[in-house]
CSV table of C-alpha atoms in Angstrom, one decimal:
chain,number,residue,atom,x,y,z
A,4,UNK,CA,49.4,-120.1,-59.8
A,5,UNK,CA,48.5,-118.4,-56.5
A,6,UNK,CA,50.6,-115.2,-56.0
A,7,UNK,CA,48.8,-113.8,-52.9
A,8,UNK,CA,46.6,-115.0,-50.0
A,9,UNK,CA,44.1,-113.0,-48.1
A,10,UNK,CA,42.9,-114.1,-44.7
A,11,UNK,CA,40.7,-112.8,-41.9
A,12,UNK,CA,42.0,-112.6,-38.3
A,13,UNK,CA,39.5,-113.2,-35.6
A,14,UNK,CA,37.8,-116.6,-35.8
A,15,UNK,CA,40.0,-117.6,-38.7
A,16,UNK,CA,43.6,-117.3,-37.5
A,17,UNK,CA,42.8,-116.3,-34.0
A,18,UNK,CA,40.4,-118.6,-32.0
A,19,UNK,CA,38.2,-116.9,-29.4
A,20,UNK,CA,40.1,-116.8,-26.1
A,21,UNK,CA,43.1,-118.4,-27.8
A,22,UNK,CA,46.2,-117.4,-29.6
A,23,UNK,CA,47.7,-117.8,-33.1
A,24,UNK,CA,49.3,-121.2,-33.2
A,25,UNK,CA,52.9,-122.0,-34.1
A,26,UNK,CA,51.6,-124.1,-37.0
A,27,UNK,CA,49.8,-121.0,-38.4
A,28,UNK,CA,53.0,-119.0,-38.1
A,29,UNK,CA,54.9,-121.6,-39.9
A,30,UNK,CA,52.3,-121.7,-42.7
A,31,UNK,CA,52.7,-118.0,-43.2
A,32,UNK,CA,56.5,-118.4,-43.4
A,33,UNK,CA,56.1,-121.2,-45.9
A,34,UNK,CA,53.8,-118.9,-48.0
A,35,UNK,CA,56.4,-116.2,-47.9
A,36,UNK,CA,59.3,-118.5,-48.8
A,37,UNK,CA,57.3,-119.5,-51.9
A,38,UNK,CA,57.1,-115.8,-52.9
A,39,UNK,CA,53.4,-115.4,-52.0
A,40,UNK,CA,52.2,-112.0,-50.8
A,41,UNK,CA,50.5,-112.4,-47.4
A,42,UNK,CA,47.6,-110.1,-46.5
A,43,UNK,CA,45.5,-110.1,-43.3
A,44,UNK,CA,42.2,-108.3,-43.7
A,45,UNK,CA,40.6,-107.6,-40.4
A,46,UNK,CA,37.7,-105.7,-38.9
A,47,UNK,CA,40.0,-104.6,-36.0
A,48,UNK,CA,41.3,-101.1,-35.9
A,49,UNK,CA,45.0,-100.5,-36.1
A,50,UNK,CA,45.6,-100.2,-32.4
A,51,UNK,CA,43.7,-103.5,-31.7
A,52,UNK,CA,45.4,-105.4,-34.5
A,53,UNK,CA,48.8,-104.4,-33.4
A,54,UNK,CA,48.1,-105.7,-29.9
A,55,UNK,CA,47.6,-109.2,-31.5
A,56,UNK,CA,50.2,-109.1,-34.3
A,57,UNK,CA,53.8,-108.5,-33.0
A,58,UNK,CA,56.4,-106.6,-35.1
A,59,UNK,CA,58.0,-109.8,-36.5
A,60,UNK,CA,54.7,-111.4,-37.6
A,61,UNK,CA,55.2,-113.0,-41.1
A,62,UNK,CA,52.9,-110.9,-43.3
A,63,UNK,CA,53.3,-108.3,-46.0
A,64,UNK,CA,50.2,-106.1,-45.7
A,65,UNK,CA,47.5,-105.4,-43.1
A,66,UNK,CA,44.1,-104.2,-44.3
A,67,UNK,CA,42.4,-103.0,-41.1
A,68,UNK,CA,39.0,-101.5,-40.0
A,69,UNK,CA,37.3,-103.7,-42.6
A,70,UNK,CA,39.1,-101.9,-45.4
A,71,UNK,CA,39.2,-98.3,-44.1
A,72,UNK,CA,43.0,-98.5,-43.8
A,73,UNK,CA,45.9,-100.4,-45.4
A,74,UNK,CA,49.3,-100.7,-43.9
A,75,UNK,CA,52.6,-102.0,-45.4
A,76,UNK,CA,53.9,-104.3,-42.7
A,77,UNK,CA,57.6,-104.1,-43.3
A,78,UNK,CA,57.9,-100.4,-42.4
A,79,UNK,CA,54.5,-99.7,-40.9
A,80,UNK,CA,53.8,-97.2,-43.7
A,81,UNK,CA,50.1,-96.2,-44.0
A,82,UNK,CA,49.2,-96.7,-47.6
A,83,UNK,CA,45.6,-95.6,-47.5
A,84,UNK,CA,43.0,-94.2,-45.1
A,85,UNK,CA,39.3,-93.5,-45.8
A,86,UNK,CA,36.9,-91.4,-43.7
A,87,UNK,CA,33.4,-90.1,-43.4
A,88,UNK,CA,33.4,-86.3,-43.4
A,89,UNK,CA,32.1,-84.5,-40.3
A,90,UNK,CA,28.9,-83.6,-42.0
A,91,UNK,CA,28.4,-87.2,-43.2
A,92,UNK,CA,29.1,-88.4,-39.7
A,93,UNK,CA,26.6,-86.0,-38.1
A,94,UNK,CA,24.0,-87.0,-40.8
A,95,UNK,CA,24.3,-90.7,-40.0
A,96,UNK,CA,24.2,-90.1,-36.3
A,97,UNK,CA,21.0,-88.1,-36.6
A,98,UNK,CA,19.4,-90.9,-38.6
A,99,UNK,CA,20.4,-93.5,-36.0
A,100,UNK,CA,19.3,-91.3,-33.1
A,101,UNK,CA,15.7,-91.5,-34.4
A,102,UNK,CA,15.7,-95.3,-33.9
A,103,UNK,CA,17.3,-95.2,-30.4
A,104,UNK,CA,20.2,-97.4,-31.6
A,105,UNK,CA,23.3,-97.1,-29.6
A,106,UNK,CA,26.5,-96.7,-31.5
A,107,UNK,CA,30.1,-95.8,-31.3
A,108,UNK,CA,31.8,-93.5,-33.8
A,109,UNK,CA,35.4,-94.4,-34.4
A,110,UNK,CA,37.6,-91.4,-35.0
A,111,UNK,CA,40.2,-90.8,-37.7
A,112,UNK,CA,42.9,-93.3,-38.7
A,113,UNK,CA,45.5,-94.0,-37.2
A,114,UNK,CA,43.8,-93.2,-33.9
A,115,UNK,CA,40.5,-94.8,-34.6
A,116,UNK,CA,40.6,-96.7,-31.3
A,117,UNK,CA,39.4,-93.4,-29.9
A,118,UNK,CA,35.6,-93.0,-30.2
A,119,UNK,CA,32.4,-91.2,-29.4
A,120,UNK,CA,29.6,-93.3,-27.9
A,121,UNK,CA,25.9,-93.0,-27.0
A,122,UNK,CA,23.7,-94.6,-24.3
A,123,UNK,CA,20.3,-94.0,-25.8
A,124,UNK,CA,18.6,-97.3,-25.3
A,125,UNK,CA,18.6,-100.3,-23.0
A,126,UNK,CA,22.2,-101.4,-23.6
A,127,UNK,CA,23.1,-104.6,-25.3
A,128,UNK,CA,25.5,-106.7,-23.1
A,129,UNK,CA,28.0,-106.9,-26.0
A,130,UNK,CA,27.9,-103.1,-26.3
A,131,UNK,CA,28.5,-102.8,-22.5
A,132,UNK,CA,31.5,-105.1,-22.8
A,133,UNK,CA,32.9,-103.1,-25.8
A,134,UNK,CA,32.5,-99.8,-23.8
A,135,UNK,CA,34.2,-101.4,-20.7
A,136,UNK,CA,37.0,-102.8,-22.8
A,137,UNK,CA,37.9,-99.5,-24.5
A,138,UNK,CA,36.6,-97.1,-21.8
A,139,UNK,CA,39.9,-95.0,-21.7
A,140,UNK,CA,39.4,-94.1,-25.3
A,141,UNK,CA,35.7,-93.3,-25.3
A,142,UNK,CA,33.9,-89.9,-25.1
A,143,UNK,CA,30.1,-89.8,-24.5
A,144,UNK,CA,27.9,-87.5,-26.7
A,145,UNK,CA,24.3,-86.5,-26.1
A,146,UNK,CA,23.6,-85.1,-29.6
A,147,UNK,CA,25.1,-85.2,-33.1
A,148,UNK,CA,26.4,-81.7,-32.5
A,149,UNK,CA,28.9,-83.2,-30.1
A,150,UNK,CA,30.7,-84.8,-33.1
A,151,UNK,CA,33.9,-82.9,-34.0
A,152,UNK,CA,35.9,-84.0,-37.0
A,153,UNK,CA,35.9,-86.9,-39.4
A,154,UNK,CA,35.2,-90.5,-38.6
A,155,UNK,CA,36.4,-93.9,-39.8
A,156,UNK,CA,33.2,-95.8,-39.1
A,157,UNK,CA,30.1,-96.3,-37.0
A,158,UNK,CA,29.7,-99.5,-34.9
A,159,UNK,CA,26.2,-100.7,-33.8
A,160,UNK,CA,25.4,-103.9,-31.9
A,161,UNK,CA,21.8,-104.9,-32.7
A,162,UNK,CA,19.4,-106.7,-30.4
A,163,UNK,CA,16.7,-109.1,-31.7
A,164,UNK,CA,14.2,-106.3,-32.3
A,165,UNK,CA,16.6,-104.0,-33.9
A,166,UNK,CA,17.9,-106.7,-36.2
A,167,UNK,CA,14.6,-106.3,-38.1
A,168,UNK,CA,15.9,-102.8,-39.1
A,169,UNK,CA,19.0,-104.3,-40.8
A,170,UNK,CA,17.7,-104.1,-44.4
A,171,UNK,CA,16.0,-100.7,-43.8
A,172,UNK,CA,19.2,-99.2,-42.6
A,173,UNK,CA,21.0,-100.6,-45.6
A,174,UNK,CA,18.4,-99.1,-47.9
A,175,UNK,CA,18.1,-95.7,-46.2
A,176,UNK,CA,21.9,-95.4,-46.0
A,177,UNK,CA,22.6,-96.7,-49.5
A,178,UNK,CA,25.1,-93.9,-50.1
A,179,UNK,CA,27.4,-95.5,-47.6
A,180,UNK,CA,29.0,-98.9,-47.1
A,181,UNK,CA,27.0,-100.9,-44.5
A,182,UNK,CA,28.7,-104.1,-43.4
A,183,UNK,CA,27.4,-106.9,-41.2
A,184,UNK,CA,29.6,-109.0,-39.0
A,185,UNK,CA,29.5,-111.2,-35.9
A,186,UNK,CA,30.9,-109.9,-32.6
A,187,UNK,CA,34.5,-110.9,-31.9
A,188,UNK,CA,33.6,-110.4,-28.2
A,189,UNK,CA,30.9,-113.0,-27.8
A,190,UNK,CA,30.7,-114.7,-31.3
A,191,UNK,CA,26.9,-114.2,-31.3
A,192,UNK,CA,25.8,-110.6,-31.3
A,193,UNK,CA,25.2,-108.9,-34.7
A,194,UNK,CA,27.4,-105.9,-35.4
A,195,UNK,CA,26.5,-103.4,-38.1
A,196,UNK,CA,29.2,-101.0,-39.3
A,197,UNK,CA,28.9,-98.0,-41.5
A,198,UNK,CA,31.8,-96.7,-43.6
A,199,UNK,CA,32.4,-94.2,-46.4
A,200,UNK,CA,30.9,-95.4,-49.7
A,201,UNK,CA,32.7,-98.3,-51.3
A,202,UNK,CA,34.8,-99.1,-48.3
A,203,UNK,CA,34.9,-102.8,-47.3
A,204,UNK,CA,37.6,-105.5,-47.2
A,205,UNK,CA,37.0,-106.6,-50.8
A,206,UNK,CA,37.5,-103.2,-52.5
A,207,UNK,CA,40.6,-102.3,-50.4
A,208,UNK,CA,42.2,-105.7,-51.1
A,209,UNK,CA,41.4,-105.3,-54.8
A,210,UNK,CA,43.0,-101.8,-54.8
A,211,UNK,CA,46.1,-103.2,-53.1
A,212,UNK,CA,46.4,-106.2,-55.5
A,213,UNK,CA,46.2,-103.8,-58.4
A,214,UNK,CA,49.1,-101.8,-57.1
A,215,UNK,CA,51.0,-105.0,-56.7
A,216,UNK,CA,50.2,-106.1,-60.3
A,217,UNK,CA,48.5,-109.2,-59.0
A,218,UNK,CA,45.4,-110.4,-60.8
A,219,UNK,CA,42.5,-111.7,-58.7
A,220,UNK,CA,42.7,-115.0,-60.6
A,221,UNK,CA,46.0,-115.4,-58.8
A,222,UNK,CA,44.6,-114.9,-55.3
A,223,UNK,CA,43.2,-117.3,-52.6
A,224,UNK,CA,41.2,-116.2,-49.6
A,225,UNK,CA,40.1,-117.6,-46.2
A,226,UNK,CA,37.4,-116.2,-44.0
A,227,UNK,CA,34.9,-117.0,-41.4
A,228,UNK,CA,32.1,-114.4,-41.4
A,229,UNK,CA,29.8,-112.1,-43.4
A,230,UNK,CA,32.3,-109.3,-43.6
A,231,UNK,CA,34.7,-111.6,-45.3
A,232,UNK,CA,32.4,-112.2,-48.3
A,233,UNK,CA,33.5,-109.1,-50.1
A,234,UNK,CA,37.1,-110.3,-50.3
A,235,UNK,CA,36.3,-114.0,-50.8
A,236,UNK,CA,34.3,-113.2,-53.8
A,237,UNK,CA,37.2,-111.5,-55.6
A,238,UNK,CA,39.4,-114.6,-55.1
A,239,UNK,CA,40.0,-117.4,-57.5
A,240,UNK,CA,40.0,-119.8,-54.6
A,241,UNK,CA,37.8,-119.0,-51.7
A,242,UNK,CA,37.6,-121.0,-48.4
A,243,UNK,CA,35.8,-120.8,-45.1
A,244,UNK,CA,36.9,-122.3,-41.8
A,245,UNK,CA,34.5,-124.9,-40.4
A,246,UNK,CA,33.3,-122.5,-37.6
A,247,UNK,CA,31.8,-120.1,-40.1
A,248,UNK,CA,28.0,-119.6,-40.1
A,249,UNK,CA,26.2,-122.6,-41.6
A,250,UNK,CA,24.3,-120.5,-44.1
A,251,UNK,CA,27.6,-119.3,-45.6
A,252,UNK,CA,29.3,-122.7,-45.8
A,253,UNK,CA,27.4,-123.9,-48.9
A,254,UNK,CA,28.9,-121.1,-51.0
A,255,UNK,CA,32.6,-121.8,-50.4
A,256,UNK,CA,35.1,-124.6,-49.9
A,257,UNK,CA,35.7,-125.6,-46.3
A,258,UNK,CA,38.8,-126.3,-44.2
A,259,UNK,CA,39.1,-127.2,-40.6
A,260,UNK,CA,38.0,-124.7,-37.9
A,261,UNK,CA,40.1,-121.9,-36.4
A,262,UNK,CA,40.9,-124.1,-33.3
A,263,UNK,CA,42.0,-126.9,-35.6
A,264,UNK,CA,44.5,-124.8,-37.6
A,265,UNK,CA,42.3,-124.4,-40.6
A,266,UNK,CA,44.7,-121.9,-42.0
A,267,UNK,CA,47.5,-124.5,-42.3
A,268,UNK,CA,45.1,-126.7,-44.3
A,269,UNK,CA,44.2,-123.8,-46.5
A,270,UNK,CA,47.9,-123.1,-47.3
A,271,UNK,CA,48.5,-126.8,-48.1
A,272,UNK,CA,45.6,-126.7,-50.5
A,273,UNK,CA,46.3,-123.5,-52.4
A,274,UNK,CA,50.1,-123.4,-52.6
């Protein structure tokens, strides 16, 4: 019997350029009426997630910033927050500086919509769009010494040449959690995010489930991208929406796309 569901947000519940459908809301309510714990696990920071999810949204927990923070929805209580120390943040920044990779450094939770940023290299269009979207919250830095305080994560947007560095970065920064995802801005660009060691959606969801005394054998998950694998792989029943990358689809069960209310189909299958 399924006692909890975990779902991604962008590209799973929320279609690009669209909104969360009334059918999806009703499916969440149905799950709640059946006593099922409802968890959204998103890469969005808290500020960005709350812009999409209104106060009465029918969930129980929000895992945000790809697992760096967990929020109890009913009273907005922050249950956990994980950070890179200032020395770790400067160390990673120094490493990335050598490769001329532009990055943002998201500051401490709950204010991790504030960030430092660099302009070291011909700027990727998706990076430009990100900076323009969040310009009021950004502060430029011209060296790692400009970093003051802890950080939630690094965000990099890789061009075709830099993409070759993906595995090298993962290897060189093996003491940290390096997570790949697809841009929610253009659905094409490759994002690479760096967190404190062990931080990703899967571990944070597993910690939450343990506190709730729910076994992973009693959990179903729905995602759409690489950064969802970590939580999908702890679930007894794991699904992808049909708009997920093709090379992921062979590993999981499929439901309809985000634009075709794949979440409602998912709920009908697992509950």
